[in-house]
Amino acid sequence: MQEVAAQIMPRVDRQFVGKVQSEVHASTGVRLVSCEFDTASYQPALFAELGIVMPESIARSVPKRQAEFLAGRYAAALALQHLAPVRNQDLQVGIGDKRNPLWPKGVVGSISHVGSVAVCAVSRAADKDYLGIDVEVVMSARVCREVARIVSTRQERELLCAEGLSEKMALTLIFSAKESLFKALYPSVQDYFGFEVAEVCALRLGEQSLVLRLTERFAEKHKLPREYECQFTMGEHWIQSVTCGKFPRRAKLKAIG
Ligand SMILES: CC(C)(COP(=O)(O)OP(=O)(O)OC[C@H]1O[C@@H](n2cnc3c(N)ncnc32)[C@H](O)[C@@H]1OP(=O)(O)O)[C@@H](O)C(=O)NCCC(=O)NCCS
């Protein structure tokens, strides 16, 4: 009955933006905004309504992609309003060559979307040099079988399972943590690195944190530290990972230069 009502209602009366939550992430201090959205209610006019510029590449994409892009950029605009360096400035977040978001000067940030939720994390660049966020739905057994060897080693999976995580949770967490690391480091390295470049080498389940270690070769190539702390949150069906921090001085010089 409800479905029928939704179909006959004019599209404009239905809500694209649902519940919005904004908080300071307790363990990292970064600003987190999540925004539920309804792809079925999407229409291009919402970009103007929500104050988001629609880039040409997005205008050429399918409505589902336009909707998730809009929700992510809307969450970003809300998150940026909390940061002193960008107050009263243009809150648009551009798109880089490799789909990486281009943040206003003085800001680091990251976006993820899954299903009907978009999340954005931002920080002042004075407080963090790198920041990546990722949200994943817990993988099915079939997906686990397909991707396990691509995204992880047996050692990594055993490490997490030994702490009591199911195989599905363990693999989803490894995947999500590595995606957040990729997004965090991409602006510095400008290198599309794969899952084999990092391994989960420690898990502190009680603190909801783990450590990712880069291979020596990759870290040396980009003059980066080898280890990165990732904070995660687990729901019954999803996992969110945030990897952020500051580079030691020498690595920072390389990253900027
Ligand atoms: C790019 C990638 C990380 C996106 O992740 P995803 O799970 O497919 O999708 P998400 O919704 O979580 O994230 C998408 C957002 O990531 C951001 N993103 C995309 N490319 C990015 C890049 N090169 N650098 C930083 N952020 C990027 C964008 O904001 C994008 O949303 P938008 O296009 O609407 O702005 C993923 O598709 C990918 O290519 N992964 C392979 C690389 C990797 O993870 N290596 C592991 C290293 S250990």
PDB file of C-alpha atoms and ligand atoms in Angstrom:
ATOM      1  CA  MET A   1       0.000   0.000   0.000  1.00  0.00           C
ATOM      2  CA  GLN A   2       2.761   2.410   0.922  1.00  0.00           C
ATOM      3  CA  GLU A   3       4.630   1.581  -2.284  1.00  0.00           C
ATOM      4  CA  VAL A   4       1.566   2.448  -4.381  1.00  0.00           C
ATOM      5  CA  ALA A   5       1.192   5.741  -2.554  1.00  0.00           C
ATOM      6  CA  ALA A   6       4.839   6.554  -3.241  1.00  0.00           C
ATOM      7  CA  GLN A   7       4.391   5.864  -6.948  1.00  0.00           C
ATOM      8  CA  ILE A   8       1.402   8.143  -7.430  1.00  0.00           C
ATOM      9  CA  MET A   9       2.794  11.022  -5.344  1.00  0.00           C
ATOM     10  CA  PRO A  10       4.412  13.793  -7.412  1.00  0.00           C
ATOM     11  CA  ARG A  11       8.191  13.297  -7.238  1.00  0.00           C
ATOM     12  CA  VAL A  12       8.721  16.784  -5.909  1.00  0.00           C
ATOM     13  CA  ASP A  13       6.811  16.016  -2.698  1.00  0.00           C
ATOM     14  CA  ARG A  14       9.141  13.224  -1.719  1.00  0.00           C
ATOM     15  CA  GLN A  15      12.219  13.928   0.367  1.00  0.00           C
ATOM     16  CA  PHE A  16      15.661  13.316  -1.099  1.00  0.00           C
ATOM     17  CA  VAL A  17      17.602  14.236   2.035  1.00  0.00           C
ATOM     18  CA  GLY A  18      16.667  12.182   5.078  1.00  0.00           C
ATOM     19  CA  LYS A  19      18.288  12.068   8.493  1.00  0.00           C
ATOM     20  CA  VAL A  20      21.444  14.157   8.827  1.00  0.00           C
ATOM     21  CA  GLN A  21      23.870  13.662  11.711  1.00  0.00           C
ATOM     22  CA  SER A  22      26.871  15.813  12.536  1.00  0.00           C
ATOM     23  CA  GLU A  23      29.392  15.059  15.268  1.00  0.00           C
ATOM     24  CA  VAL A  24      32.983  15.406  16.318  1.00  0.00           C
ATOM     25  CA  HIS A  25      34.443  11.900  15.924  1.00  0.00           C
ATOM     26  CA  ALA A  26      35.390  11.007  19.497  1.00  0.00           C
ATOM     27  CA  SER A  27      38.624   9.128  18.787  1.00  0.00           C
ATOM     28  CA  THR A  28      40.102  11.377  16.091  1.00  0.00           C
ATOM     29  CA  GLY A  29      38.547  14.808  16.624  1.00  0.00           C
ATOM     30  CA  VAL A  30      37.549  15.157  12.968  1.00  0.00           C
ATOM     31  CA  ARG A  31      34.113  16.476  11.979  1.00  0.00           C
ATOM     32  CA  LEU A  32      31.845  13.725  10.677  1.00  0.00           C
ATOM     33  CA  VAL A  33      28.582  14.340   8.833  1.00  0.00           C
ATOM     34  CA  SER A  34      26.328  11.549   7.600  1.00  0.00           C
ATOM     35  CA  CYS A  35      23.359  12.100   5.330  1.00  0.00           C
ATOM     36  CA  GLU A  36      20.696   9.576   4.440  1.00  0.00           C
ATOM     37  CA  PHE A  37      19.304  10.009   0.957  1.00  0.00           C
ATOM     38  CA  ASP A  38      16.601   8.500  -1.235  1.00  0.00           C
ATOM     39  CA  THR A  39      17.745   7.803  -4.788  1.00  0.00           C
ATOM     40  CA  ALA A  40      14.126   7.333  -5.928  1.00  0.00           C
ATOM     41  CA  SER A  41      13.394  10.960  -4.979  1.00  0.00           C
ATOM     42  CA  TYR A  42      16.394  12.334  -6.836  1.00  0.00           C
ATOM     43  CA  GLN A  43      15.978  14.948  -9.538  1.00  0.00           C
ATOM     44  CA  PRO A  44      18.683  17.162 -11.079  1.00  0.00           C
ATOM     45  CA  ALA A  45      17.052  20.388  -9.791  1.00  0.00           C
ATOM     46  CA  LEU A  46      18.078  19.295  -6.277  1.00  0.00           C
ATOM     47  CA  PHE A  47      21.680  20.331  -6.999  1.00  0.00           C
ATOM     48  CA  ALA A  48      20.648  23.993  -7.242  1.00  0.00           C
ATOM     49  CA  GLU A  49      18.237  23.599  -4.333  1.00  0.00           C
ATOM     50  CA  LEU A  50      20.979  22.245  -2.065  1.00  0.00           C
ATOM     51  CA  GLY A  51      23.582  24.741  -3.311  1.00  0.00           C
ATOM     52  CA  ILE A  52      25.839  22.149  -4.955  1.00  0.00           C
ATOM     53  CA  VAL A  53      27.420  22.696  -8.379  1.00  0.00           C
ATOM     54  CA  MET A  54      26.888  19.752 -10.757  1.00  0.00           C
ATOM     55  CA  PRO A  55      30.182  19.077 -12.593  1.00  0.00           C
ATOM     56  CA  GLU A  56      29.989  18.126 -16.276  1.00  0.00           C
ATOM     57  CA  SER A  57      31.212  14.586 -15.657  1.00  0.00           C
ATOM     58  CA  ILE A  58      28.399  14.056 -13.156  1.00  0.00           C
ATOM     59  CA  ALA A  59      25.796  15.614 -15.487  1.00  0.00           C
ATOM     60  CA  ARG A  60      26.713  12.889 -17.998  1.00  0.00           C
ATOM     61  CA  SER A  61      26.302  10.085 -15.443  1.00  0.00           C
ATOM     62  CA  VAL A  62      23.247   8.002 -14.515  1.00  0.00           C
ATOM     63  CA  PRO A  63      20.748   9.348 -11.909  1.00  0.00           C
ATOM     64  CA  LYS A  64      21.964   6.893  -9.224  1.00  0.00           C
ATOM     65  CA  ARG A  65      25.518   8.271  -9.514  1.00  0.00           C
ATOM     66  CA  GLN A  66      24.236  11.863  -9.532  1.00  0.00           C
ATOM     67  CA  ALA A  67      22.247  11.145  -6.375  1.00  0.00           C
ATOM     68  CA  GLU A  68      25.168   9.653  -4.411  1.00  0.00           C
ATOM     69  CA  PHE A  69      27.491  12.424  -5.588  1.00  0.00           C
ATOM     70  CA  LEU A  70      24.966  15.075  -4.490  1.00  0.00           C
ATOM     71  CA  ALA A  71      24.470  13.464  -1.070  1.00  0.00           C
ATOM     72  CA  GLY A  72      28.241  13.235  -0.529  1.00  0.00           C
ATOM     73  CA  ARG A  73      28.849  16.828  -1.552  1.00  0.00           C
ATOM     74  CA  TYR A  74      25.893  17.997   0.563  1.00  0.00           C
ATOM     75  CA  ALA A  75      27.364  16.210   3.600  1.00  0.00           C
ATOM     76  CA  ALA A  76      30.702  17.867   2.741  1.00  0.00           C
ATOM     77  CA  ALA A  77      29.136  21.328   2.568  1.00  0.00           C
ATOM     78  CA  LEU A  78      27.539  20.813   5.996  1.00  0.00           C
ATOM     79  CA  ALA A  79      30.802  19.503   7.445  1.00  0.00           C
ATOM     80  CA  LEU A  80      32.833  22.409   6.037  1.00  0.00           C
ATOM     81  CA  GLN A  81      30.549  24.914   7.749  1.00  0.00           C
ATOM     82  CA  HIS A  82      32.066  23.786  11.050  1.00  0.00           C
ATOM     83  CA  LEU A  83      35.658  24.583  10.103  1.00  0.00           C
ATOM     84  CA  ALA A  84      37.044  28.009  10.909  1.00  0.00           C
ATOM     85  CA  PRO A  85      39.357  28.326   7.846  1.00  0.00           C
ATOM     86  CA  VAL A  86      36.539  28.016   5.329  1.00  0.00           C
ATOM     87  CA  ARG A  87      33.760  29.919   7.037  1.00  0.00           C
ATOM     88  CA  ASN A  88      32.103  32.346   4.626  1.00  0.00           C
ATOM     89  CA  GLN A  89      34.085  30.907   1.727  1.00  0.00           C
ATOM     90  CA  ASP A  90      32.873  28.895  -1.213  1.00  0.00           C
ATOM     91  CA  LEU A  91      32.035  25.446   0.131  1.00  0.00           C
ATOM     92  CA  GLN A  92      32.226  23.618  -3.208  1.00  0.00           C
ATOM     93  CA  VAL A  93      34.410  20.507  -3.330  1.00  0.00           C
ATOM     94  CA  GLY A  94      35.822  19.870  -6.811  1.00  0.00           C
ATOM     95  CA  ILE A  95      36.839  16.611  -8.538  1.00  0.00           C
ATOM     96  CA  GLY A  96      40.463  15.711  -9.237  1.00  0.00           C
ATOM     97  CA  ASP A  97      41.841  13.670 -12.165  1.00  0.00           C
ATOM     98  CA  LYS A  98      41.395  10.383 -10.305  1.00  0.00           C
ATOM     99  CA  ARG A  99      38.002  11.212  -8.816  1.00  0.00           C
ATOM    100  CA  ASN A 100      39.719  12.489  -5.662  1.00  0.00           C
ATOM    101  CA  PRO A 101      37.779  15.317  -4.001  1.00  0.00           C
ATOM    102  CA  LEU A 102      39.477  18.733  -4.165  1.00  0.00           C
ATOM    103  CA  TRP A 103      39.020  20.491  -0.828  1.00  0.00           C
ATOM    104  CA  PRO A 104      39.146  24.226  -0.143  1.00  0.00           C
ATOM    105  CA  LYS A 105      42.538  25.542   0.983  1.00  0.00           C
ATOM    106  CA  GLY A 106      43.297  24.749   4.613  1.00  0.00           C
ATOM    107  CA  VAL A 107      41.109  21.626   4.703  1.00  0.00           C
ATOM    108  CA  VAL A 108      41.630  17.877   4.420  1.00  0.00           C
ATOM    109  CA  GLY A 109      38.649  15.614   3.975  1.00  0.00           C
ATOM    110  CA  SER A 110      37.147  12.466   2.565  1.00  0.00           C
ATOM    111  CA  ILE A 111      33.792  11.143   1.336  1.00  0.00           C
ATOM    112  CA  SER A 112      32.176   7.707   1.195  1.00  0.00           C
ATOM    113  CA  HIS A 113      28.720   6.473   0.271  1.00  0.00           C
ATOM    114  CA  VAL A 114      27.043   3.148   0.575  1.00  0.00           C
ATOM    115  CA  GLY A 115      23.417   2.301  -0.171  1.00  0.00           C
ATOM    116  CA  SER A 116      21.342   5.262   0.960  1.00  0.00           C
ATOM    117  CA  VAL A 117      23.946   6.912   3.213  1.00  0.00           C
ATOM    118  CA  ALA A 118      26.738   9.360   2.401  1.00  0.00           C
ATOM    119  CA  VAL A 119      29.388  10.292   4.948  1.00  0.00           C
ATOM    120  CA  CYS A 120      32.003  12.996   4.971  1.00  0.00           C
ATOM    121  CA  ALA A 121      34.921  13.628   7.341  1.00  0.00           C
ATOM    122  CA  VAL A 122      36.811  16.917   7.375  1.00  0.00           C
ATOM    123  CA  SER A 123      39.526  18.551   9.443  1.00  0.00           C
ATOM    124  CA  ARG A 124      41.608  21.699   9.382  1.00  0.00           C
ATOM    125  CA  ALA A 125      44.859  20.968   7.526  1.00  0.00           C
ATOM    126  CA  ALA A 126      46.645  22.467  10.529  1.00  0.00           C
ATOM    127  CA  ASP A 127      45.406  19.510  12.613  1.00  0.00           C
ATOM    128  CA  LYS A 128      45.666  16.615  10.125  1.00  0.00           C
ATOM    129  CA  ASP A 129      47.853  16.019   7.088  1.00  0.00           C
ATOM    130  CA  TYR A 130      45.846  13.082   5.805  1.00  0.00           C
ATOM    131  CA  LEU A 131      42.280  11.885   6.274  1.00  0.00           C
ATOM    132  CA  GLY A 132      40.335   9.043   4.689  1.00  0.00           C
ATOM    133  CA  ILE A 133      36.895   7.641   5.453  1.00  0.00           C
ATOM    134  CA  ASP A 134      35.166   4.538   4.164  1.00  0.00           C
ATOM    135  CA  VAL A 135      31.850   2.828   4.906  1.00  0.00           C
ATOM    136  CA  GLU A 136      31.088  -0.693   3.745  1.00  0.00           C
ATOM    137  CA  VAL A 137      28.170  -3.067   4.056  1.00  0.00           C
ATOM    138  CA  VAL A 138      29.366  -6.335   5.601  1.00  0.00           C
ATOM    139  CA  MET A 139      30.254  -8.655   2.735  1.00  0.00           C
ATOM    140  CA  SER A 140      28.240 -11.760   1.933  1.00  0.00           C
ATOM    141  CA  ALA A 141      29.937 -15.160   2.073  1.00  0.00           C
ATOM    142  CA  ARG A 142      30.029 -15.220  -1.731  1.00  0.00           C
ATOM    143  CA  VAL A 143      31.719 -11.819  -2.027  1.00  0.00           C
ATOM    144  CA  CYS A 144      34.172 -12.854   0.695  1.00  0.00           C
ATOM    145  CA  ARG A 145      35.175 -15.890  -1.356  1.00  0.00           C
ATOM    146  CA  GLU A 146      35.618 -13.736  -4.460  1.00  0.00           C
ATOM    147  CA  VAL A 147      37.695 -10.941  -2.950  1.00  0.00           C
ATOM    148  CA  ALA A 148      39.495 -12.451   0.048  1.00  0.00           C
ATOM    149  CA  ARG A 149      42.797 -13.099  -1.738  1.00  0.00           C
ATOM    150  CA  ILE A 150      42.682  -9.829  -3.657  1.00  0.00           C
ATOM    151  CA  VAL A 151      42.301  -7.556  -0.652  1.00  0.00           C
ATOM    152  CA  SER A 152      44.051  -9.478   2.128  1.00  0.00           C
ATOM    153  CA  THR A 153      46.533 -12.155   3.117  1.00  0.00           C
ATOM    154  CA  ARG A 154      45.715 -15.256   5.152  1.00  0.00           C
ATOM    155  CA  GLN A 155      47.827 -13.820   7.968  1.00  0.00           C
ATOM    156  CA  GLU A 156      45.704 -10.680   8.140  1.00  0.00           C
ATOM    157  CA  ARG A 157      42.451 -12.647   8.184  1.00  0.00           C
ATOM    158  CA  GLU A 158      43.777 -14.990  10.875  1.00  0.00           C
ATOM    159  CA  LEU A 159      44.926 -12.059  13.006  1.00  0.00           C
ATOM    160  CA  LEU A 160      41.413 -10.580  13.042  1.00  0.00           C
ATOM    161  CA  CYS A 161      39.583 -13.886  13.427  1.00  0.00           C
ATOM    162  CA  ALA A 162      41.818 -14.803  16.372  1.00  0.00           C
ATOM    163  CA  GLU A 163      40.315 -11.778  18.158  1.00  0.00           C
ATOM    164  CA  GLY A 164      36.833 -13.232  17.716  1.00  0.00           C
ATOM    165  CA  LEU A 165      35.664 -11.555  14.500  1.00  0.00           C
ATOM    166  CA  SER A 166      33.711 -13.664  12.012  1.00  0.00           C
ATOM    167  CA  GLU A 167      35.358 -14.143   8.613  1.00  0.00           C
ATOM    168  CA  LYS A 168      32.873 -11.762   7.011  1.00  0.00           C
ATOM    169  CA  MET A 169      33.494  -9.031   9.604  1.00  0.00           C
ATOM    170  CA  ALA A 170      37.249  -9.563   9.438  1.00  0.00           C
ATOM    171  CA  LEU A 171      37.425  -9.271   5.671  1.00  0.00           C
ATOM    172  CA  THR A 172      35.054  -6.315   5.480  1.00  0.00           C
ATOM    173  CA  LEU A 173      37.093  -4.530   8.125  1.00  0.00           C
ATOM    174  CA  ILE A 174      40.389  -5.179   6.316  1.00  0.00           C
ATOM    175  CA  PHE A 175      38.835  -3.944   3.062  1.00  0.00           C
ATOM    176  CA  SER A 176      37.295  -0.835   4.599  1.00  0.00           C
ATOM    177  CA  ALA A 177      40.434   0.083   6.550  1.00  0.00           C
ATOM    178  CA  LYS A 178      42.559  -0.195   3.390  1.00  0.00           C
ATOM    179  CA  GLU A 179      40.109   1.904   1.378  1.00  0.00           C
ATOM    180  CA  SER A 180      40.249   4.598   4.055  1.00  0.00           C
ATOM    181  CA  LEU A 181      44.062   4.461   3.959  1.00  0.00           C
ATOM    182  CA  PHE A 182      44.017   4.766   0.170  1.00  0.00           C
ATOM    183  CA  LYS A 183      41.800   7.856   0.315  1.00  0.00           C
ATOM    184  CA  ALA A 184      43.929   9.345   3.094  1.00  0.00           C
ATOM    185  CA  LEU A 185      47.241   8.933   1.252  1.00  0.00           C
ATOM    186  CA  TYR A 186      46.194   9.458  -2.356  1.00  0.00           C
ATOM    187  CA  PRO A 187      46.440  13.287  -2.240  1.00  0.00           C
ATOM    188  CA  SER A 188      50.063  12.964  -1.057  1.00  0.00           C
ATOM    189  CA  VAL A 189      51.277  10.114  -3.242  1.00  0.00           C
ATOM    190  CA  GLN A 190      49.132  10.657  -6.380  1.00  0.00           C
ATOM    191  CA  ASP A 191      49.680   6.950  -6.983  1.00  0.00           C
ATOM    192  CA  TYR A 192      46.852   4.435  -7.442  1.00  0.00           C
ATOM    193  CA  PHE A 193      48.228   1.818  -5.082  1.00  0.00           C
ATOM    194  CA  GLY A 194      46.690  -1.616  -4.537  1.00  0.00           C
ATOM    195  CA  PHE A 195      45.681  -3.675  -1.517  1.00  0.00           C
ATOM    196  CA  GLU A 196      49.000  -5.546  -1.447  1.00  0.00           C
ATOM    197  CA  VAL A 197      50.782  -2.310  -0.495  1.00  0.00           C
ATOM    198  CA  ALA A 198      49.372  -2.314   3.046  1.00  0.00           C
ATOM    199  CA  GLU A 199      48.716  -4.978   5.668  1.00  0.00           C
ATOM    200  CA  VAL A 200      46.774  -4.957   8.903  1.00  0.00           C
ATOM    201  CA  CYS A 201      49.474  -5.757  11.439  1.00  0.00           C
ATOM    202  CA  ALA A 202      47.697  -5.123  14.767  1.00  0.00           C
ATOM    203  CA  LEU A 203      44.134  -5.027  16.052  1.00  0.00           C
ATOM    204  CA  ARG A 204      42.900  -3.459  19.295  1.00  0.00           C
ATOM    205  CA  LEU A 205      39.265  -4.521  19.231  1.00  0.00           C
ATOM    206  CA  GLY A 206      38.406  -2.885  22.567  1.00  0.00           C
ATOM    207  CA  GLU A 207      39.681   0.470  21.322  1.00  0.00           C
ATOM    208  CA  GLN A 208      38.133  -0.060  17.876  1.00  0.00           C
ATOM    209  CA  SER A 209      41.447   0.593  16.222  1.00  0.00           C
ATOM    210  CA  LEU A 210      43.931  -1.247  14.053  1.00  0.00           C
ATOM    211  CA  VAL A 211      47.318  -0.538  12.540  1.00  0.00           C
ATOM    212  CA  LEU A 212      48.011  -0.642   8.803  1.00  0.00           C
ATOM    213  CA  ARG A 213      51.604  -1.060   7.675  1.00  0.00           C
ATOM    214  CA  LEU A 214      52.860  -0.074   4.224  1.00  0.00           C
ATOM    215  CA  THR A 215      55.451  -2.192   2.449  1.00  0.00           C
ATOM    216  CA  GLU A 216      58.968  -0.886   2.912  1.00  0.00           C
ATOM    217  CA  ARG A 217      59.299  -0.336  -0.821  1.00  0.00           C
ATOM    218  CA  PHE A 218      56.175   1.825  -1.161  1.00  0.00           C
ATOM    219  CA  ALA A 219      56.914   3.807   1.996  1.00  0.00           C
ATOM    220  CA  GLU A 220      60.464   4.516   0.837  1.00  0.00           C
ATOM    221  CA  LYS A 221      59.368   5.430  -2.676  1.00  0.00           C
ATOM    222  CA  HIS A 222      57.072   8.136  -1.291  1.00  0.00           C
ATOM    223  CA  LYS A 223      59.120   8.966   1.834  1.00  0.00           C
ATOM    224  CA  LEU A 224      56.174   8.059   4.027  1.00  0.00           C
ATOM    225  CA  PRO A 225      55.967   6.591   7.533  1.00  0.00           C
ATOM    226  CA  ARG A 226      55.143   2.877   7.425  1.00  0.00           C
ATOM    227  CA  GLU A 227      52.381   2.651  10.045  1.00  0.00           C
ATOM    228  CA  TYR A 228      48.930   4.247  10.206  1.00  0.00           C
ATOM    229  CA  GLU A 229      46.244   3.983  12.837  1.00  0.00           C
ATOM    230  CA  CYS A 230      42.705   3.361  11.632  1.00  0.00           C
ATOM    231  CA  GLN A 231      39.677   3.876  13.910  1.00  0.00           C
ATOM    232  CA  PHE A 232      36.613   1.855  13.077  1.00  0.00           C
ATOM    233  CA  THR A 233      32.970   1.554  14.118  1.00  0.00           C
ATOM    234  CA  MET A 234      31.023  -1.646  13.592  1.00  0.00           C
ATOM    235  CA  GLY A 235      27.281  -2.015  13.220  1.00  0.00           C
ATOM    236  CA  GLU A 236      25.485  -5.289  12.659  1.00  0.00           C
ATOM    237  CA  HIS A 237      25.555  -4.816   8.868  1.00  0.00           C
ATOM    238  CA  TRP A 238      28.162  -2.133   8.213  1.00  0.00           C
ATOM    239  CA  ILE A 239      31.670  -0.980   9.117  1.00  0.00           C
ATOM    240  CA  GLN A 240      33.038   2.573   9.036  1.00  0.00           C
ATOM    241  CA  SER A 241      36.785   3.269   9.022  1.00  0.00           C
ATOM    242  CA  VAL A 242      38.640   6.529   9.517  1.00  0.00           C
ATOM    243  CA  THR A 243      42.388   6.820   8.946  1.00  0.00           C
ATOM    244  CA  CYS A 244      43.887  10.197   9.757  1.00  0.00           C
ATOM    245  CA  GLY A 245      46.909  11.827  11.310  1.00  0.00           C
ATOM    246  CA  LYS A 246      49.947  14.013  10.835  1.00  0.00           C
ATOM    247  CA  PHE A 247      53.126  13.099   8.997  1.00  0.00           C
ATOM    248  CA  PRO A 248      56.417  13.374  10.810  1.00  0.00           C
ATOM    249  CA  ARG A 249      58.232  16.503   9.581  1.00  0.00           C
ATOM    250  CA  ARG A 250      60.424  14.859   6.914  1.00  0.00           C
ATOM    251  CA  ALA A 251      57.588  12.894   5.347  1.00  0.00           C
ATOM    252  CA  LYS A 252      55.408  16.008   5.354  1.00  0.00           C
ATOM    253  CA  LEU A 253      57.987  17.975   3.357  1.00  0.00           C
ATOM    254  CA  LYS A 254      57.997  15.256   0.703  1.00  0.00           C
ATOM    255  CA  ALA A 255      54.206  15.035   0.639  1.00  0.00           C
ATOM    256  CA  ILE A 256      53.778  18.749   0.044  1.00  0.00           C
ATOM    257  CA  GLY A 257      56.678  19.117  -2.357  1.00  0.00           C
TER     258      GLY A 257
HETATM  259  C1  LIG B   1      38.451   5.010  -5.180  1.00  0.00           C
HETATM  260  C2  LIG B   1      37.915   4.018  -4.178  1.00  0.00           C
HETATM  261  C3  LIG B   1      38.813   4.020  -2.932  1.00  0.00           C
HETATM  262  C4  LIG B   1      36.488   4.434  -3.789  1.00  0.00           C
HETATM  263  O1  LIG B   1      35.943   3.599  -2.828  1.00  0.00           O
HETATM  264  P1  LIG B   1      34.493   2.916  -2.980  1.00  0.00           P
HETATM  265  O2  LIG B   1      34.326   1.969  -1.835  1.00  0.00           O
HETATM  266  O3  LIG B   1      34.350   2.382  -4.369  1.00  0.00           O
HETATM  267  O4  LIG B   1      33.463   4.045  -2.855  1.00  0.00           O
HETATM  268  P2  LIG B   1      33.168   5.049  -1.630  1.00  0.00           P
HETATM  269  O5  LIG B   1      31.759   5.439  -1.749  1.00  0.00           O
HETATM  270  O6  LIG B   1      33.630   4.509  -0.316  1.00  0.00           O
HETATM  271  O7  LIG B   1      34.102   6.268  -1.977  1.00  0.00           O
HETATM  272  C5  LIG B   1      33.844   7.050  -3.083  1.00  0.00           C
HETATM  273  C6  LIG B   1      34.473   8.389  -2.817  1.00  0.00           C
HETATM  274  O8  LIG B   1      35.874   8.240  -2.652  1.00  0.00           O
HETATM  275  C7  LIG B   1      36.492   9.445  -3.022  1.00  0.00           C
HETATM  276  N1  LIG B   1      37.598   9.122  -3.915  1.00  0.00           N
HETATM  277  C8  LIG B   1      37.531   8.569  -5.140  1.00  0.00           C
HETATM  278  N2  LIG B   1      38.763   8.473  -5.666  1.00  0.00           N
HETATM  279  C9  LIG B   1      39.622   8.957  -4.748  1.00  0.00           C
HETATM  280  C10 LIG B   1      41.028   9.124  -4.725  1.00  0.00           C
HETATM  281  N3  LIG B   1      41.792   8.792  -5.770  1.00  0.00           N
HETATM  282  N4  LIG B   1      41.578   9.682  -3.624  1.00  0.00           N
HETATM  283  C11 LIG B   1      40.820  10.049  -2.566  1.00  0.00           C
HETATM  284  N5  LIG B   1      39.465   9.922  -2.532  1.00  0.00           N
HETATM  285  C12 LIG B   1      38.886   9.379  -3.625  1.00  0.00           C
HETATM  286  C13 LIG B   1      35.445  10.308  -3.744  1.00  0.00           C
HETATM  287  O9  LIG B   1      35.039  11.342  -2.878  1.00  0.00           O
HETATM  288  C14 LIG B   1      34.327   9.326  -3.993  1.00  0.00           C
HETATM  289  O10 LIG B   1      33.033   9.872  -3.943  1.00  0.00           O
HETATM  290  P3  LIG B   1      32.554  10.935  -5.071  1.00  0.00           P
HETATM  291  O11 LIG B   1      33.082  10.439  -6.368  1.00  0.00           O
HETATM  292  O12 LIG B   1      31.076  10.946  -4.963  1.00  0.00           O
HETATM  293  O13 LIG B   1      33.208  12.236  -4.652  1.00  0.00           O
HETATM  294  C15 LIG B   1      37.859   2.567  -4.746  1.00  0.00           C
HETATM  295  O14 LIG B   1      36.920   2.504  -5.783  1.00  0.00           O
HETATM  296  C16 LIG B   1      39.181   2.069  -5.323  1.00  0.00           C
HETATM  297  O15 LIG B   1      39.521   2.324  -6.478  1.00  0.00           O
HETATM  298  N6  LIG B   1      39.946   1.319  -4.538  1.00  0.00           N
HETATM  299  C17 LIG B   1      41.191   0.726  -5.011  1.00  0.00           C
HETATM  300  C18 LIG B   1      42.364   1.369  -4.401  1.00  0.00           C
HETATM  301  C19 LIG B   1      42.522   0.907  -2.981  1.00  0.00           C
HETATM  302  O16 LIG B   1      41.611   0.985  -2.193  1.00  0.00           O
HETATM  303  N7  LIG B   1      43.703   0.419  -2.635  1.00  0.00           N
HETATM  304  C20 LIG B   1      43.939  -0.078  -1.298  1.00  0.00           C
HETATM  305  C21 LIG B   1      45.250   0.441  -0.824  1.00  0.00           C
HETATM  306  S1  LIG B   1      45.773  -0.329   0.644  1.00  0.00           S
END
